């Protein structure tokens, strides 16, 4: 979609045109620009007529390019589209009704270049319809008394409190094309959010978060205010308020911390070299000039609400999480191509047009269609005539009468050409990456799939506050939480037509009703799920009645044969509760294993007998070798009483929980068996009735209860497979009356597993799957394994909160299992590993959970490690890499972090960089194609490699870029290196499939240590190094310098005398390490900084010559030429030691022997002709940019070394 920069075009003027009235004047002002060597004009026509086309036709077609998109774009996307199609180095935006002053563009370019800013702007004049100057407004006020460079982050902190756009409209600003490209979904979004009305500020924020603003105090443009502007339409207030809320919420999330009160920014003179930064009180300037009081400002910017959110830790919420789900442009393109064969129609129901919610929904639709051109939109409205059709040229409107929505929907569905459709209600927004991924997923959907659903994000006050992260198909959760679970499904059009469409009698629950009918006729396999937010909703602007959902659920149950079922409101708002009304009460055998612990057993038995209202049960106590006289006597007495529904069985073998229960089930007389721990107590009389309410359903195999600790908090509310190990209870220690995430602590639902502390099973199902596994799971995980076997056999496991039982937890096993502690640990580890091996696919993909939720949490908490849970490259067949760097500094970045990041950005591969060890379930969730370990030698690292090989059966790679067995004597890192480093390396290399190193000499040095050694040389990441510029002749003396970290003591000793000798002839500049003995000879010493800032800092040294001394020893001979590449990327000419790393590839540098005279002579030679020296720096820069960047074939070669075996 994007063009390449042309060397023949300096500036691209991007004009988004919706009207033609003032367009000619705008274009003429471009042709009148002075000081611009070469330019092009792109006019993007978004108008409803041919008027714009006719105006453009009057001009030279070789300079002005007329572009009309196949679809209406709107202003935001028009700017983005223009940037992508532009060929100039600079982008100058221009509205169709604004005018540029003659020197505008050249002055703004000069401001960018002299300052290194990312955005340049100026004061602007306001003009009216006729072009006459208007009185200055507060927003057009120039707050500076000179041309200044303003710290970008300071400016955002100011705008965060005082969102006044004094920077100007797009017509006032200029930026480099490279800084605008690659933003997803477009240049005016923040954190993936569509921002209306104030989208220009959002675009500026994207540049200023890590860049500065050049502000010129001279008016260089004219902004026209007239009646026809979109800003002055009826929807402006709603869109402005909503847009401002979203913008400010994203500012809070991105900037973090508390909002400042002072309202000052740091600024320095723009064209004055070496000028100091001073604080400019912007807030005072604007408040003195206007009428905005502190109270009005607080209300306008929602300061009190936002400060409360910040103080409560809610400001970030899911804003930054959602913001990380930005698709790199090449991957977005590939996904779009994959899904291009599918057609999806977005049917929007707008019941209240006067609220202007449709504008928000359509803005999001257009962003999604920007990437998915086959996406179409139909709007259903009770008053379709009320809309401005010029604003909605790309939307079809269909009217409907009150109560007749289903009929109108069916009419639309029957006539549509799209294969799929989804129904939403304003102001819901379809998400851009969600639409792309959905279309790619639909391209793979087989004919069995009739409907697909995803997740939702919830907006409150402009902030992405939370989400509905839905599990896999969960019948009981669907029935219990119908509205939350049935919104925004995607249906196959042909299927919906074939079943008669939506039923009018379903009312508001028409989607819910259709889903239930689909499950009845097509089965669970007909519904697909994707763990991706498809829509963003605003619940406070949408309401519904529960009654239609109750009727739809009741109709569904009747069709399934439950004529006596009762559907009523559940315990939590918006939820339902189903009583199936079974006609009989089959016998249940309650099995209670025990040993000693008489007080627990007595409490359990007495509470069952006293409180249970279910009429048909027996209690079977299984004594496993009780030893205390009291327990033995009590059990003997009980056995001798001959109570019909109370029996005592004996199990005289060693403790084996699985065998004990299996023995009892064989002896049980009931049609159902209930496994119950002896440390439980009945607190709800209908506890067994509630369990049997579900157990008698033919599709259900297991039912579990809500267990509470004696102190009243939750002990068991279902089990998630893969959580904190092979499996764990969710929401332990939640309050008993806490509704939980999506009300999941208060509603019936399906889980993959429940605890055997209270588990009801149909006896025939128990026997069908072979009961509990006595061999592999004698003590732990037997219940989880059993539940998964039952699921595998095709039955559901239901957890119900309406059956509540008290549970001490672990009292039984802790007291009864007398195995020695060390043997217990080994047995537990073995059982864990068996669980991993037997149920590996479940581990990171429990269908009752969602991959966006954390496996390390105790409940339903979002995992903010987006890399772990979001791997969209898998959809287009790209490999996934799990990388474990050795550090977060030099080699960790160059050999691991930046290659992975570059592969992601260029759609070469995907993956995750992790600085901690992922659990087995987390690795299963990521499902990497390969695991890469860099310089990992610890016991924990080796154990992780073994797990990867033995359990995941994934290939592994080891990475190293230094010859660690031979660190130089003077190296600062030598003392921290293990004495037996070679032995440690051999131990690690035993467990990997490939050994990748950075140079051929390093591969030779390690020859024989591994059978598969490959060499991948260092390259520079383009995001850091591709566009650096440095200045020359910036001091009276030539600037000669060195850059490097600690550990170069020996290297710098080589040139110590050289530095002293030339101290009067050059200005020495050291960046990083500078020995104390040299400091008085060095003009500038720059301390080390964070690595991401290192490239620009290095370039800013403005060196006329750089030196790279290197000792000649085995360690250094194995090193790479990275230092030369870094210097070259900055355009520095180089004198370096004539040693092996710097001899390779014949880079255009000056090499010298490590002798004093050779160094001095070479440096003086360069100083004698600085112009030629500069040209040598240019040549080196050209070679580095052409051959040594982390892109193209270099990147693919790296990927293949890691992934192709």
mmCIF file of C-alpha atoms in Angstrom, residues 399-515:
data_model
loop_
_atom_site.group_PDB
_atom_site.id
_atom_site.type_symbol
_atom_site.label_atom_id
_atom_site.label_comp_id
_atom_site.label_asym_id
_atom_site.label_seq_id
_atom_site.Cartn_x
_atom_site.Cartn_y
_atom_site.Cartn_z
ATOM 1 C CA UNK A 399 -35.561 1.539 7.832
ATOM 2 C CA UNK A 400 -37.593 -0.549 10.222
ATOM 3 C CA UNK A 401 -40.606 -0.008 12.432
ATOM 4 C CA UNK A 402 -40.699 -0.529 16.163
ATOM 5 C CA UNK A 403 -40.793 -4.239 17.016
ATOM 6 C CA UNK A 404 -39.941 -5.273 13.463
ATOM 7 C CA UNK A 405 -36.142 -5.420 13.713
ATOM 8 C CA UNK A 406 -35.929 -9.163 13.025
ATOM 9 C CA UNK A 407 -37.884 -8.807 9.794
ATOM 10 C CA UNK A 408 -35.682 -5.957 8.575
ATOM 11 C CA UNK A 409 -32.584 -7.935 9.477
ATOM 12 C CA UNK A 410 -33.823 -10.980 7.602
ATOM 13 C CA UNK A 411 -34.514 -8.843 4.551
ATOM 14 C CA UNK A 412 -30.968 -7.436 4.648
ATOM 15 C CA UNK A 413 -29.376 -10.836 5.247
ATOM 16 C CA UNK A 414 -31.321 -12.501 2.452
ATOM 17 C CA UNK A 415 -30.242 -9.865 -0.094
ATOM 18 C CA UNK A 416 -26.626 -9.370 0.943
ATOM 19 C CA UNK A 417 -23.754 -10.623 -1.195
ATOM 20 C CA UNK A 418 -21.428 -11.172 1.764
ATOM 21 C CA UNK A 419 -20.756 -14.719 2.930
ATOM 22 C CA UNK A 420 -20.626 -13.613 6.582
ATOM 23 C CA UNK A 421 -22.298 -10.897 8.641
ATOM 24 C CA UNK A 422 -22.375 -9.581 12.190
ATOM 25 C CA UNK A 423 -24.875 -7.376 13.992
ATOM 26 C CA UNK A 424 -23.824 -4.524 16.273
ATOM 27 C CA UNK A 425 -25.563 -1.625 17.955
ATOM 28 C CA UNK A 426 -24.287 1.930 18.066
ATOM 29 C CA UNK A 427 -21.901 3.148 19.353
ATOM 30 C CA UNK A 428 -20.029 -0.188 19.274
ATOM 31 C CA UNK A 429 -16.779 -0.084 17.277
ATOM 32 C CA UNK A 430 -15.304 -2.955 15.307
ATOM 33 C CA UNK A 431 -11.576 -3.212 16.017
ATOM 34 C CA UNK A 432 -9.115 -2.942 13.114
ATOM 35 C CA UNK A 433 -6.827 -5.823 13.999
ATOM 36 C CA UNK A 434 -9.858 -7.869 15.022
ATOM 37 C CA UNK A 435 -11.402 -7.439 11.578
ATOM 38 C CA UNK A 436 -8.165 -8.411 9.831
ATOM 39 C CA UNK A 437 -7.603 -11.495 11.941
ATOM 40 C CA UNK A 438 -11.267 -12.473 11.686
ATOM 41 C CA UNK A 439 -11.202 -12.361 7.885
ATOM 42 C CA UNK A 440 -8.014 -14.446 7.818
ATOM 43 C CA UNK A 441 -9.618 -16.950 10.224
ATOM 44 C CA UNK A 442 -12.787 -17.107 8.129
ATOM 45 C CA UNK A 443 -10.682 -17.965 5.102
ATOM 46 C CA UNK A 444 -9.712 -21.177 6.927
ATOM 47 C CA UNK A 445 -13.197 -21.993 8.261
ATOM 48 C CA UNK A 446 -14.690 -25.247 6.977
ATOM 49 C CA UNK A 447 -18.301 -25.592 5.941
ATOM 50 C CA UNK A 448 -19.223 -27.033 9.331
ATOM 51 C CA UNK A 449 -18.655 -23.628 10.930
ATOM 52 C CA UNK A 450 -21.901 -21.665 10.955
ATOM 53 C CA UNK A 451 -20.974 -18.975 13.460
ATOM 54 C CA UNK A 452 -17.842 -17.452 15.011
ATOM 55 C CA UNK A 453 -17.396 -15.277 18.074
ATOM 56 C CA UNK A 454 -14.575 -13.360 19.700
ATOM 57 C CA UNK A 455 -13.923 -11.088 22.650
ATOM 58 C CA UNK A 456 -15.038 -7.556 23.497
ATOM 59 C CA UNK A 457 -13.377 -4.563 25.087
ATOM 60 C CA UNK A 458 -15.308 -2.206 27.346
ATOM 61 C CA UNK A 459 -14.878 1.566 27.168
ATOM 62 C CA UNK A 460 -15.677 3.827 30.077
ATOM 63 C CA UNK A 461 -14.972 7.518 29.799
ATOM 64 C CA UNK A 462 -12.645 7.038 26.841
ATOM 65 C CA UNK A 463 -10.520 4.425 28.579
ATOM 66 C CA UNK A 464 -10.287 0.778 27.529
ATOM 67 C CA UNK A 465 -11.192 -0.286 31.038
ATOM 68 C CA UNK A 466 -11.858 -4.005 30.833
ATOM 69 C CA UNK A 467 -12.899 -6.774 28.517
ATOM 70 C CA UNK A 468 -15.159 -9.742 28.020
ATOM 71 C CA UNK A 469 -12.643 -12.479 27.341
ATOM 72 C CA UNK A 470 -14.934 -15.336 26.544
ATOM 73 C CA UNK A 471 -14.127 -19.020 26.891
ATOM 74 C CA UNK A 472 -14.639 -21.657 24.228
ATOM 75 C CA UNK A 473 -18.135 -22.910 23.541
ATOM 76 C CA UNK A 474 -19.661 -23.069 26.998
ATOM 77 C CA UNK A 475 -23.334 -24.011 26.897
ATOM 78 C CA UNK A 476 -24.065 -23.372 30.554
ATOM 79 C CA UNK A 477 -22.259 -20.022 30.574
ATOM 80 C CA UNK A 478 -24.200 -19.037 27.445
ATOM 81 C CA UNK A 479 -27.499 -19.868 29.149
ATOM 82 C CA UNK A 480 -26.440 -18.166 32.376
ATOM 83 C CA UNK A 481 -25.029 -14.971 30.843
ATOM 84 C CA UNK A 482 -26.897 -14.661 27.543
ATOM 85 C CA UNK A 483 -26.354 -11.006 26.687
ATOM 86 C CA UNK A 484 -22.627 -10.965 27.393
ATOM 87 C CA UNK A 485 -22.061 -14.251 25.582
ATOM 88 C CA UNK A 486 -24.215 -13.677 22.471
ATOM 89 C CA UNK A 487 -23.268 -10.181 21.312
ATOM 90 C CA UNK A 488 -21.388 -9.615 18.070
ATOM 91 C CA UNK A 489 -21.285 -13.149 16.736
ATOM 92 C CA UNK A 490 -20.372 -13.569 13.088
ATOM 93 C CA UNK A 491 -22.866 -15.736 11.171
ATOM 94 C CA UNK A 492 -22.654 -17.558 7.858
ATOM 95 C CA UNK A 493 -25.230 -15.848 5.639
ATOM 96 C CA UNK A 494 -26.272 -18.923 3.676
ATOM 97 C CA UNK A 495 -26.916 -20.904 6.843
ATOM 98 C CA UNK A 496 -28.992 -18.168 8.497
ATOM 99 C CA UNK A 497 -31.176 -17.859 5.420
ATOM 100 C CA UNK A 498 -31.610 -21.654 5.329
ATOM 101 C CA UNK A 499 -32.992 -21.772 8.889
ATOM 102 C CA UNK A 500 -35.437 -18.946 8.340
ATOM 103 C CA UNK A 501 -33.326 -16.142 9.743
ATOM 104 C CA UNK A 502 -33.960 -14.390 13.033
ATOM 105 C CA UNK A 503 -37.200 -15.025 14.910
ATOM 106 C CA UNK A 504 -39.294 -11.948 15.574
ATOM 107 C CA UNK A 505 -40.601 -13.393 18.842
ATOM 108 C CA UNK A 506 -37.030 -13.416 20.212
ATOM 109 C CA UNK A 507 -37.111 -9.619 20.519
ATOM 110 C CA UNK A 508 -33.801 -8.171 21.708
ATOM 111 C CA UNK A 509 -32.457 -11.706 22.163
ATOM 112 C CA UNK A 510 -32.540 -12.516 18.455
ATOM 113 C CA UNK A 511 -28.808 -13.388 18.248
ATOM 114 C CA UNK A 512 -29.004 -15.493 21.425
ATOM 115 C CA UNK A 513 -32.006 -17.334 20.031
ATOM 116 C CA UNK A 514 -30.228 -18.021 16.727
ATOM 117 C CA UNK A 515 -27.132 -19.322 18.530
#
